[in-house]
Amino acid sequence: MNPISRGKFLKLGSLSLLGALVSDAVLANDHFLSAPETKKDALLMKKLLLHNDEMAEQFLQKEWVDSAVRLSSYRSLAGTIAIFVASVSHRESKFYKSETVAERLNQSADVLLKGQYSDGTVDAGGNRQSPPDTAFVLESICSAATVLKNNKNKDLDGVRSKLKKFIQNAGEAMITGGVHTPNHRWVVCAALAHINSLYPDVRYINRINQWLAEGIYLNEDGHYSERSGVYSAVIDKALITIARLLNKPELLDIVQKNLITYYYYTEPNGDLVTVDSKRQDQFMNLTVSKFYLQYRFMAIHTANPKFIDMVNLIEKSADFIHSVLSHALIDFMENPVLQQQIPVQANSENDFEQFFAVSNLARIRRGKISITLFGGNDKPVMIVSGRSSNPNFLMYRKGDAVLKYMRLSSSFFRMGYFSSDGIEKTGNKYILKETKEADYYQPLAPEFLKSDGDYQLSESQDGRFWNKMDFEHRVASNVKTQNTVIAVEENNGELSLDFKVDGPPNVEITIEMCFKEGTEIAGATLDEKGNYFLKSGFAKANMGNDSIALGPGLVEHQNLNNLDSEAYTYHQGTLHTNGVHVYITGFTPFHHKMKIS
């Protein structure tokens, strides 16, 4: 292992960060200069050991997989190996020098080697002979091998030898193998850095430099290209590994900026804002616990109050045991820097307004109230990994009371939910706009006619459907346009919303609000399907001791069919989620004002 020196790390101030991020970077370096030497966090280490031993105990009690059995994925097995290695190598573990654990480790290593192909790769679900998934496996295996290097127990010689064989075989795949997604490049580089720290080879360094030469994309908002909480955590961890093992502290500039962004993306209870992700987590519930090791490493090195705050928040979170304590002992043993106590916590920042203009996302915090506005989907909206398509444009929390999302749908040619063309910010007002257009089509010109009627299968010019109509050579006519404008004004946590939808008359408009499961609604009418309609006046959404007020209401129709668009409903798909749903409805021309507080 080759940790970064204090002198090397002081180079972090070289990157110029925009807006609020500038002061954070400067503050981080100022704090680092004055940060005193810290002691080992003995209490945390005891917790890590306790829970690691509990996991090892559970694994020992399970029926073991025969080495002849081929697994569909090896990441879980790699994690198990890391847990066993941490326990058998830690002097205070009840499994220290355990012959039983050593035997299980040998069995596990056999299964791992059995699943490895001649090119050094392993499978991962549908990804066959996958270099990047092998890199994810190496993350745990290399940490285990690093810890075993300092363990002189002869009973573990066989395990050491088998892991070395697996790692070096996999190293060949890392040198030559390809990737799928942006984050894979840096995971592969981290794996190569790990391998090189164990078994140095200039070929590993050359491959790392080849990938790094492509450049690491980070926009002005502090986001990587996938704009994903899942993969930002992955990239940050990978870059920290490369930085500390290869003395590349400039990579930590990037990590620092991304971690500042996710500070603002974190709810008071540790939930992460994911609505703007371009990957699968845009429809998932995540917590910031995925960033624990990253925030801890950077808090120790920089003393940035935001990072310290995040470490303390995660350590108090409900999922800390499951997400961190149950498996992270190996990380602390492999990288002892993590064992240090973090500096004393500064006061939390409970009042801010942060607008991420590139992502078209705003985060507002007013004490216990937390607000998210989003209008940054990729256009045209497509349902595919790698593109942002979430229709949620507003999220609002007040303590335990949670409006999971607000959406607006229109029956205009069944084109589904409103998806804003960005956000325009004026003072404390945010403007979201969208124009939808649908066409009809004229007969083909004589030169394009076919006597058998067998025309090209093609997409309509408005992108709504495909048919054998040769749309490319048709003239669009009877064009219909619908314009939607939503203005949102915030004042000390209270939102004033102004909805305007213009275009063809008598089009059904539906405002959909989904509250957290278990929310009690007062002041709205419940129908036979469990949906609430706010016909007039105000309603309250109550959860525990907290409540969100909303209204006034309006109900001019109760048709909730086809809110998603035919892109979903054609194949029986839906974006409808679990939760308590409240609706406000009307017809175009639609103009409605309401408040949320």
XYZ file of C-alpha atoms in Angstrom:
597
model
C 0.000 0.000 0.000
C 1.240 3.482 -0.838
C -0.746 6.129 1.071
C -0.695 9.793 0.054
C 1.644 12.038 2.015
C 0.509 15.294 3.622
C 2.611 17.267 1.146
C 1.116 15.509 -1.838
C -2.415 16.050 -0.646
C -1.948 19.798 -0.272
C -1.983 19.994 -4.058
C -5.763 19.559 -3.908
C -6.333 23.308 -4.122
C -5.243 23.405 -7.767
C -8.698 22.795 -9.241
C -10.941 25.818 -9.619
C -14.481 24.999 -8.549
C -17.478 27.092 -9.512
C -20.010 28.868 -7.284
C -20.437 27.498 -3.782
C -17.999 24.700 -4.578
C -15.081 27.157 -4.656
C -15.449 28.074 -1.007
C -15.792 24.425 -0.062
C -12.533 23.525 -1.777
C -10.680 26.427 -0.148
C -12.227 25.656 3.213
C -11.230 22.024 2.916
C -7.581 22.872 2.293
C -7.518 25.535 5.028
C -8.876 23.010 7.502
C -6.374 20.427 6.352
C -3.474 22.749 6.973
C -4.545 23.257 10.572
C -5.972 19.818 11.297
C -4.237 18.151 14.250
C -3.046 14.561 14.156
C -5.919 12.286 15.079
C -6.136 9.090 17.071
C -7.587 5.747 16.123
C -11.380 5.515 16.358
C -11.373 2.578 18.763
C -15.158 2.467 19.249
C -15.831 2.300 15.515
C -13.204 -0.422 15.079
C -14.867 -2.489 17.817
C -18.227 -2.166 16.062
C -16.707 -3.160 12.725
C -15.070 -6.207 14.277
C -18.236 -7.238 16.126
C -20.426 -7.099 13.033
C -17.807 -8.658 10.783
C -17.563 -11.597 13.187
C -21.345 -11.887 13.211
C -21.358 -12.117 9.423
C -18.547 -14.667 9.470
C -20.548 -16.717 11.978
C -23.596 -16.638 9.708
C -21.564 -17.730 6.694
C -20.014 -20.596 8.637
C -23.468 -21.867 9.563
C -24.639 -21.920 5.951
C -24.315 -24.984 3.744
C -21.269 -24.366 1.584
C -21.278 -24.278 -2.197
C -19.460 -27.188 -3.779
C -16.469 -26.118 -5.876
C -17.946 -28.025 -8.828
C -20.935 -25.678 -8.899
C -20.633 -22.663 -11.221
C -22.121 -19.478 -9.836
C -23.991 -16.908 -11.924
C -22.146 -14.061 -10.158
C -19.038 -13.952 -7.977
C -19.282 -10.593 -6.243
C -21.118 -12.018 -3.237
C -18.527 -14.779 -2.904
C -15.721 -12.208 -3.082
C -17.398 -10.249 -0.285
C -17.623 -13.403 1.819
C -13.928 -14.104 1.291
C -13.103 -10.553 2.416
C -15.186 -10.950 5.583
C -13.494 -14.251 6.432
C -10.022 -12.802 5.800
C -10.732 -9.802 8.039
C -11.864 -12.026 10.915
C -9.123 -14.643 10.630
C -6.464 -11.898 10.444
C -7.655 -9.541 13.191
C -5.989 -10.266 16.539
C -9.105 -9.343 18.518
C -11.489 -11.450 16.429
C -12.924 -14.626 17.892
C -11.968 -16.244 14.579
C -8.323 -15.144 14.702
C -6.221 -18.019 13.318
C -9.377 -20.156 13.081
C -8.727 -23.429 11.244
C -12.420 -23.629 10.345
C -12.318 -20.231 8.680
C -9.083 -21.143 6.902
C -10.782 -24.252 5.533
C -13.774 -22.238 4.324
C -11.447 -19.730 2.695
C -9.739 -22.526 0.793
C -13.115 -23.851 -0.345
C -14.194 -20.349 -1.399
C -11.000 -19.761 -3.348
C -11.566 -23.067 -5.157
C -15.056 -21.955 -6.214
C -13.640 -18.628 -7.370
C -10.928 -20.281 -9.462
C -13.394 -22.795 -10.861
C -15.526 -19.933 -12.176
C -12.631 -18.065 -13.767
C -12.224 -18.427 -17.529
C -8.865 -18.870 -19.232
C -8.864 -15.170 -20.172
C -9.054 -14.229 -16.473
C -12.700 -13.119 -16.404
C -15.768 -14.347 -14.535
C -19.466 -14.127 -15.352
C -21.934 -11.764 -13.694
C -25.564 -12.520 -14.429
C -26.176 -11.703 -18.081
C -22.667 -10.286 -18.542
C -20.588 -13.215 -19.773
C -16.806 -13.303 -19.342
C -17.029 -9.714 -18.149
C -13.861 -7.638 -17.555
C -15.649 -4.858 -15.607
C -17.561 -7.295 -13.409
C -14.274 -9.098 -12.755
C -12.902 -5.715 -11.659
C -15.730 -5.397 -9.114
C -14.817 -8.868 -7.791
C -11.166 -7.816 -7.556
C -12.121 -4.901 -5.311
C -12.826 -7.326 -2.463
C -10.284 -9.986 -3.425
C -7.361 -7.566 -3.661
C -8.242 -6.029 -0.297
C -8.302 -9.536 1.159
C -4.962 -10.382 -0.450
C -3.432 -7.158 0.901
C -4.494 -8.030 4.453
C -3.258 -11.633 4.031
C 0.173 -10.298 3.054
C 0.655 -9.225 6.661
C -0.805 -12.433 8.084
C 1.983 -14.972 8.648
C -0.337 -17.862 9.567
C 0.948 -20.912 7.649
C -2.580 -22.356 7.525
C -3.416 -19.577 5.085
C -0.577 -20.239 2.624
C -2.932 -22.170 0.342
C -5.462 -19.362 0.315
C -2.748 -16.804 -0.414
C -1.535 -18.885 -3.339
C -5.008 -19.376 -4.789
C -5.958 -15.719 -4.490
C -2.667 -14.726 -6.107
C -3.424 -17.044 -9.016
C -6.924 -15.587 -9.413
C -5.690 -11.983 -9.170
C -2.843 -12.387 -11.653
C -5.078 -14.234 -14.123
C -7.666 -11.480 -13.760
C -4.915 -8.919 -14.254
C -4.478 -10.142 -17.808
C -8.163 -9.462 -18.430
C -7.808 -5.993 -16.932
C -4.904 -5.224 -19.284
C -6.786 -6.254 -22.428
C -10.503 -6.274 -21.610
C -13.162 -3.739 -22.580
C -15.976 -2.017 -20.697
C -19.649 -1.098 -21.109
C -20.270 2.110 -19.184
C -18.325 5.249 -18.144
C -17.777 4.134 -14.532
C -16.351 0.775 -15.630
C -13.173 2.488 -16.821
C -12.309 3.741 -13.371
C -13.307 0.482 -11.637
C -10.921 -1.343 -13.967
C -8.203 1.230 -13.205
C -8.744 0.785 -9.457
C -8.463 -2.991 -9.873
C -5.210 -2.558 -11.801
C -3.851 -0.215 -9.124
C -4.722 -2.794 -6.480
C -3.078 -5.598 -8.437
C 0.016 -3.490 -9.053
C 0.337 -2.759 -5.326
C 0.452 -6.523 -4.728
C 2.403 -7.719 -7.772
C 4.001 -4.728 -9.543
C 4.018 -4.808 -13.339
C 4.491 -1.826 -15.654
C 1.762 -3.209 -17.931
C -0.823 -2.451 -15.232
C 0.346 1.162 -15.013
C 0.355 1.561 -18.791
C -3.243 0.339 -19.017
C -4.335 2.696 -16.236
C -2.728 5.617 -18.028
C -4.430 4.591 -21.275
C -7.859 4.820 -19.631
C -7.027 8.006 -17.694
C -5.928 9.651 -20.938
C -9.607 9.692 -21.983
C -10.284 12.220 -19.238
C -12.670 11.959 -16.301
C -15.835 13.889 -17.098
C -17.172 16.053 -14.291
C -19.536 18.918 -15.114
C -19.962 22.264 -13.384
C -22.617 20.767 -11.096
C -20.119 18.217 -9.789
C -21.673 15.273 -11.618
C -20.074 12.452 -13.553
C -21.643 11.681 -16.929
C -24.058 9.057 -15.555
C -25.366 11.520 -12.931
C -26.073 8.530 -10.714
C -25.797 8.087 -6.967
C -24.980 4.397 -7.388
C -22.148 5.002 -9.811
C -20.868 8.248 -8.305
C -20.141 6.266 -5.152
C -18.410 3.622 -7.283
C -16.296 6.192 -9.149
C -15.344 8.131 -6.013
C -14.155 4.933 -4.327
C -12.211 3.907 -7.424
C -10.510 7.304 -7.791
C -9.535 7.328 -4.111
C -7.956 3.887 -4.578
C -5.988 5.016 -7.638
C -4.952 8.263 -5.935
C -3.593 6.657 -2.783
C -1.946 3.619 -4.412
C -0.351 5.479 -7.333
C 0.296 8.889 -5.733
C -2.168 10.747 -7.960
C -3.668 13.269 -5.503
C -5.061 15.349 -8.369
C -7.803 12.720 -8.713
C -9.058 13.694 -5.268
C -9.964 17.146 -6.579
C -12.625 15.402 -8.638
C -13.815 13.260 -5.741
C -14.076 16.318 -3.506
C -16.298 18.220 -5.925
C -18.605 15.238 -6.431
C -18.934 14.635 -2.681
C -19.887 18.283 -2.140
C -22.657 17.845 -4.712
C -23.993 14.763 -2.950
C -23.969 16.646 0.332
C -26.699 18.831 -1.183
C -28.410 15.766 -2.691
C -28.868 14.151 0.728
C -32.133 14.363 2.670
C -32.055 14.926 6.456
C -32.692 11.204 7.062
C -29.931 10.081 4.683
C -32.072 9.363 1.605
C -30.485 10.391 -1.682
C -32.110 12.447 -4.421
C -31.991 10.193 -7.492
C -34.625 11.739 -9.763
C -32.051 13.115 -12.221
C -29.982 9.949 -12.614
C -29.381 8.593 -16.110
C -29.179 5.028 -14.826
C -31.486 2.559 -13.068
C -31.413 4.395 -9.727
C -33.600 7.203 -11.124
C -36.514 4.990 -10.021
C -34.876 3.541 -6.887
C -34.681 4.477 -3.212
C -31.050 4.933 -2.148
C -29.301 6.151 0.968
C -26.057 8.073 1.247
C -24.498 5.152 3.156
C -22.998 4.056 -0.159
C -20.646 7.032 0.199
C -19.493 6.320 3.763
C -15.916 5.223 3.070
C -15.497 8.042 0.556
C -16.755 10.744 2.942
C -14.709 9.307 5.799
C -11.480 9.224 3.791
C -11.953 12.799 2.587
C -13.094 14.062 6.004
C -9.893 12.730 7.564
C -7.719 14.347 4.907
C -9.521 17.675 4.512
C -11.571 18.330 7.667
C -14.271 19.781 5.399
C -17.288 20.335 7.707
C -19.646 19.003 5.041
C -17.771 15.716 4.866
C -17.607 15.444 8.650
C -21.338 16.104 8.790
C -21.994 13.332 6.268
C -19.884 10.805 8.173
C -21.821 11.529 11.358
C -25.161 11.431 9.534
C -24.394 8.011 8.028
C -23.131 6.610 11.324
C -26.470 7.542 12.927
C -28.575 6.182 10.061
C -30.847 3.174 10.336
C -28.988 1.211 7.651
C -25.433 1.820 8.926
C -25.062 -1.704 10.264
C -26.288 -3.347 7.071
C -24.620 -0.960 4.630
C -21.272 -0.478 6.349
C -20.547 -2.272 9.615
C -21.475 -5.707 8.314
C -18.697 -5.841 5.728
C -16.342 -2.814 5.847
C -13.748 -4.111 8.349
C -11.576 -5.309 5.459
C -11.463 -1.755 4.039
C -10.260 -0.342 7.360
C -7.608 -3.054 7.690
C -6.406 -2.615 4.109
C -6.349 1.197 4.383
C -5.510 2.153 8.003
C -6.074 5.853 7.245
C -9.796 5.111 7.624
C -9.221 4.053 11.241
C -8.384 7.593 12.330
C -10.894 9.658 14.250
C -12.533 12.316 12.155
C -12.267 15.949 13.349
C -14.920 17.464 15.591
C -18.170 18.077 13.732
C -19.160 21.596 12.725
C -22.774 22.758 12.815
C -24.981 21.242 10.126
C -26.206 23.502 7.327
C -29.997 23.364 7.531
C -30.811 26.368 5.373
C -29.657 26.533 1.771
C -30.798 26.884 -1.824
C -28.610 25.228 -4.438
C -29.428 25.303 -8.148
C -27.604 22.804 -10.345
C -28.044 24.521 -13.684
C -26.520 21.796 -15.889
C -28.725 19.118 -14.360
C -31.718 21.487 -14.129
C -32.258 20.470 -10.508
C -32.798 22.664 -7.450
C -32.338 21.649 -3.819
C -33.807 23.813 -1.056
C -33.522 23.214 2.700
C -35.423 25.255 5.275
C -34.910 23.551 8.615
C -36.938 20.328 8.578
C -38.372 21.153 5.120
C -36.547 19.750 2.104
C -37.527 20.497 -1.511
C -36.364 19.112 -4.860
C -37.322 20.508 -8.266
C -36.280 18.707 -11.444
C -36.613 19.537 -15.127
C -33.565 17.984 -16.766
C -34.657 14.873 -18.644
C -32.819 13.929 -21.816
C -34.855 14.763 -24.906
C -36.438 13.018 -26.595
C -37.492 11.054 -23.522
C -36.551 7.410 -24.067
C -36.908 4.483 -21.693
C -33.370 3.120 -21.711
C -30.375 2.920 -19.377
C -28.098 5.897 -19.888
C -30.837 8.498 -20.384
C -32.757 10.518 -17.822
C -36.526 9.978 -18.113
C -38.069 10.339 -14.641
C -41.330 12.406 -14.794
C -41.182 13.548 -11.144
C -40.710 17.332 -11.192
C -41.308 18.142 -7.495
C -40.514 16.383 -4.221
C -41.336 17.898 -0.803
C -40.518 16.708 2.721
C -41.399 18.078 6.128
C -39.903 15.812 8.763
C -41.600 12.423 8.510
C -44.265 13.703 6.106
C -43.064 12.992 2.575
C -44.486 13.964 -0.804
C -42.528 11.403 -2.809
C -43.319 13.174 -6.053
C -45.618 15.417 -8.034
C -46.310 14.731 -11.726
C -48.538 16.248 -14.376
C -50.097 14.162 -17.136
C -52.154 15.063 -20.183
C -54.384 12.984 -22.461
C -52.942 14.959 -25.408
C -52.437 12.190 -28.000
C -51.593 9.878 -25.070
C -48.095 11.349 -24.869
C -48.063 10.966 -21.098
C -46.334 12.893 -18.368
C -44.987 16.431 -18.465
C -41.206 16.485 -18.878
C -39.777 19.977 -18.637
C -37.366 21.426 -21.166
C -35.057 22.567 -18.392
C -35.602 25.060 -15.566
C -35.431 28.843 -15.745
C -34.640 30.476 -12.408
C -35.741 34.050 -11.729
C -35.285 35.246 -8.158
C -36.979 32.705 -5.909
C -39.167 31.492 -8.776
C -38.476 28.421 -10.917
C -40.159 28.115 -14.332
C -40.647 24.704 -15.978
C -41.917 24.547 -19.572
C -42.705 21.897 -22.152
C -44.157 21.914 -25.668
C -45.752 18.730 -27.006
C -46.535 18.403 -30.710
C -48.532 15.778 -32.633
C -49.064 15.553 -36.387
C -51.375 14.114 -39.013
C -50.015 13.172 -42.440
C -50.885 13.858 -46.102
C -50.849 11.339 -48.992
C -47.511 10.439 -50.533
C -46.380 12.341 -53.610
C -46.629 10.321 -56.872
C -42.881 9.632 -57.032
C -43.018 7.716 -53.721
C -46.068 5.543 -54.476
C -45.819 1.733 -54.565
C -48.474 -0.366 -56.285
C -48.238 -3.138 -53.655
C -48.490 -0.680 -50.728
C -45.362 -2.163 -49.127
C -43.810 1.000 -47.718
C -40.871 1.361 -45.382
C -41.523 0.598 -41.714
C -40.674 3.911 -40.094
C -41.172 6.163 -37.104
C -43.739 8.949 -37.288
C -42.278 12.427 -37.467
C -43.557 13.280 -33.975
C -41.923 10.112 -32.610
C -45.149 8.628 -31.240
C -45.389 5.371 -33.204
C -44.088 3.227 -36.100
C -45.944 2.011 -39.200
C -45.331 0.957 -42.798
C -46.230 4.452 -43.945
C -42.918 5.894 -45.161
C -43.362 8.961 -42.919
C -40.110 10.477 -44.121
C -41.706 11.321 -47.473
C -45.050 12.584 -46.162
C -46.085 16.147 -45.398
C -47.263 16.716 -41.842
C -50.527 18.626 -41.428
C -53.199 19.444 -38.863
C -50.347 19.920 -36.389
C -51.522 20.165 -32.785
C -49.431 21.821 -30.080
C -49.798 21.812 -26.304
C -47.816 24.212 -24.096
C -47.373 23.619 -20.381
C -45.847 26.116 -17.951
C -45.395 25.421 -14.247
C -44.113 28.269 -12.084
C -42.908 27.377 -8.599
C -42.147 30.094 -6.057
C -40.541 29.265 -2.715
C -40.841 31.408 0.400
C -39.385 30.068 3.649
C -40.377 26.505 2.742
C -43.845 27.319 1.404
C -44.380 26.649 -2.297
C -46.761 28.552 -4.556
C -47.459 26.665 -7.782
C -49.070 28.104 -10.906
C -50.092 25.580 -13.609
C -51.002 26.658 -17.154
C -51.720 24.207 -19.967
C -52.855 25.614 -23.335
C -53.538 24.020 -26.703
C -56.462 22.034 -28.125
C -59.501 22.387 -25.829
C -61.049 19.700 -23.627
C -57.832 17.752 -23.081
C -57.768 15.998 -19.694
C -55.093 17.287 -17.281
C -54.115 15.335 -14.167
C -51.874 16.521 -11.332
C -50.678 13.459 -9.441
C -49.201 13.599 -5.934
C -47.791 10.456 -4.342
C -47.165 10.461 -0.583
C -45.118 7.982 1.394
C -46.832 4.715 2.267
C -48.773 4.978 5.516
C -49.610 8.669 5.075
C -53.053 9.662 6.332
C -54.958 12.085 4.108
C -57.521 14.487 5.588
C -59.723 16.765 3.487
C -59.781 14.773 0.229
C -62.319 12.235 -1.125
C -61.358 8.565 -1.310
C -62.677 6.551 -4.268
C -63.343 2.809 -4.493
C -59.854 2.124 -5.912
C -58.020 3.798 -3.052
C -57.259 7.079 -4.823
C -57.860 10.479 -3.240
C -59.353 13.396 -5.192
C -58.941 16.910 -3.791
C -62.166 18.484 -5.068
C -61.796 21.848 -3.356
C -60.224 23.520 -0.375
C -57.125 22.217 1.362
C -56.022 18.742 2.432
C -53.398 17.568 4.895
C -51.020 14.641 4.474
C -50.153 13.428 7.966
C -47.310 11.154 9.036
C -46.477 10.889 12.724
C -46.239 14.366 14.193
C -45.652 16.048 10.833
C -48.059 17.154 8.132
C -47.983 18.708 4.669
C -50.810 21.047 3.660
C -51.831 21.289 -0.006
C -54.533 22.976 -2.011
C -56.875 24.363 -3.047
C -58.115 21.441 -5.061
C -60.020 20.990 -8.304
C -61.671 17.890 -9.810
C -63.297 18.091 -13.249
C -62.746 14.441 -14.250
C -61.677 11.186 -12.559
C -60.045 9.392 -15.490
C -56.674 8.037 -14.359
C -56.081 5.733 -17.344
C -53.070 6.098 -19.659
C -51.220 8.639 -17.522
C -47.886 7.025 -18.462
C -48.017 7.366 -22.298
C -48.143 4.573 -24.855
C -44.394 4.076 -24.511
C -45.321 2.205 -21.327
C -48.947 1.148 -21.659
C -48.546 -0.491 -25.085
C -46.684 -3.367 -23.428
C -48.621 -3.184 -20.134
C -45.900 -1.175 -18.442
C -46.549 1.566 -15.907
C -44.766 4.188 -13.836
C -47.395 3.982 -11.096
C -45.659 3.448 -7.744
C -46.585 2.367 -4.258
C -47.789 5.149 -2.011
C -50.848 7.241 -1.204
C -52.051 9.048 -4.319
C -53.904 12.375 -4.366
C -55.209 13.894 -7.622
C -56.252 17.303 -8.914
C -57.822 17.290 -12.403
C -59.196 19.614 -15.072
C -59.529 20.302 -18.788
C -57.663 22.606 -21.142
C -57.410 25.483 -21.207
C -56.164 24.650 -17.710
C -55.074 27.237 -15.154
C -54.755 26.312 -11.499
C -52.882 27.782 -8.556
C -52.106 25.940 -5.343
C -49.794 25.951 -2.335
C -47.780 23.302 -0.516
C -46.513 23.929 2.999
